[in-house]
Amino acid sequence: MNRVRILMNDSHWRYWIFSILIGVLLPFILKICRTPSVFIDMWFLIVLNIAVSFVVGNLIKTSQLKWFMLFVFPLTFLVGAFLLLPRYSYYFALIYFCIEFLSYSMVKE
């Protein structure tokens, strides 16, 4: 039981689950619901994910996690975009990484 606790704390499973939910599961749900592409482009790709990137970058720095955790959300989004979204959405993964890195850098230690 003690090993499970150590594994759960070291892997930072909350960030992995959150990234998978927002990056892969949400596009899948939007695709199943036949959401209009304007809604997906404007609200999901731009507003929601940019806000999530900013918050995740801040949380990674304030929680003193390793810097490579910055790649988790953009990479999970890239997997979801590759499977479900149009090709132009691949570039949003780079934008999300840049926003995460900027918010990570702006937080004072």
XYZ file of C-alpha atoms in Angstrom:
109
model
C 0.000 0.000 0.000
C 2.862 2.332 0.780
C 4.397 1.728 -2.651
C 1.124 2.684 -4.326
C 1.088 6.006 -2.461
C 4.660 6.743 -3.445
C 3.902 5.892 -7.082
C 0.787 8.071 -7.098
C 2.671 11.038 -5.639
C 5.718 10.655 -7.882
C 3.787 10.260 -11.120
C 1.593 13.341 -10.524
C -1.362 11.404 -11.860
C -3.746 14.374 -11.546
C -1.958 16.270 -14.309
C -1.871 13.204 -16.540
C -5.612 12.544 -16.067
C -6.512 16.212 -16.566
C -4.406 16.396 -19.726
C -5.972 13.266 -21.140
C -9.476 14.533 -20.330
C -8.957 17.905 -21.989
C -6.598 16.785 -24.757
C -8.161 13.537 -25.946
C -11.523 12.882 -24.343
C -13.065 16.329 -24.891
C -12.389 16.350 -28.670
C -13.861 12.850 -28.824
C -17.010 13.977 -27.029
C -17.311 17.040 -29.261
C -16.937 14.831 -32.338
C -19.618 12.400 -31.139
C -22.030 15.260 -30.379
C -21.487 16.635 -33.897
C -20.478 20.011 -32.544
C -20.170 22.721 -35.222
C -16.602 23.431 -36.284
C -16.957 27.128 -35.419
C -17.675 26.196 -31.803
C -14.732 23.798 -31.713
C -12.351 26.340 -33.255
C -13.383 29.346 -31.218
C -14.256 28.005 -27.790
C -12.406 24.736 -27.515
C -9.169 25.338 -29.402
C -8.700 28.993 -28.575
C -10.419 30.016 -25.361
C -10.611 26.849 -23.252
C -7.282 25.248 -24.098
C -5.320 28.503 -23.845
C -6.783 29.070 -20.377
C -5.978 25.477 -19.441
C -2.401 25.891 -20.720
C -1.920 29.026 -18.659
C -3.283 27.433 -15.490
C -1.322 24.205 -15.952
C 1.920 26.140 -16.483
C 1.321 28.050 -13.256
C 0.432 24.898 -11.324
C 3.516 23.051 -12.536
C 5.771 25.825 -11.275
C 3.964 26.420 -7.971
C 3.784 22.670 -7.261
C 7.517 22.448 -8.020
C 7.098 19.678 -10.548
C 9.761 18.771 -13.077
C 9.990 20.955 -16.188
C 9.220 18.054 -18.534
C 5.642 18.023 -17.197
C 5.143 21.043 -19.493
C 5.032 18.601 -22.409
C 2.189 16.443 -21.055
C -0.799 18.592 -22.053
C 0.465 19.628 -25.520
C 1.395 16.043 -26.386
C -1.910 14.590 -25.225
C -3.706 17.292 -27.191
C -1.591 16.422 -30.231
C -2.686 12.774 -29.948
C -6.328 13.837 -29.712
C -5.936 16.286 -32.597
C -4.239 13.662 -34.741
C -7.086 11.230 -34.156
C -10.113 13.516 -34.237
C -9.495 17.096 -35.351
C -8.541 18.716 -38.682
C -4.891 19.072 -39.672
C -4.630 22.751 -38.846
C -5.275 21.952 -35.178
C -1.838 20.297 -34.892
C -0.270 23.747 -34.674
C -2.272 24.530 -31.564
C -0.142 22.013 -29.618
C 2.881 24.250 -30.197
C 0.896 27.316 -29.148
C -0.256 25.561 -25.974
C 3.318 24.586 -25.137
C 4.486 28.187 -25.627
C 1.729 29.513 -23.356
C 2.522 26.904 -20.718
C 6.204 27.777 -20.878
C 5.483 31.504 -20.600
C 3.205 31.060 -17.602
C 5.738 28.660 -16.070
C 8.475 31.257 -16.543
C 6.437 34.156 -15.188
C 5.739 32.568 -11.804
C 8.156 33.706 -9.122
C 9.776 31.081 -6.979
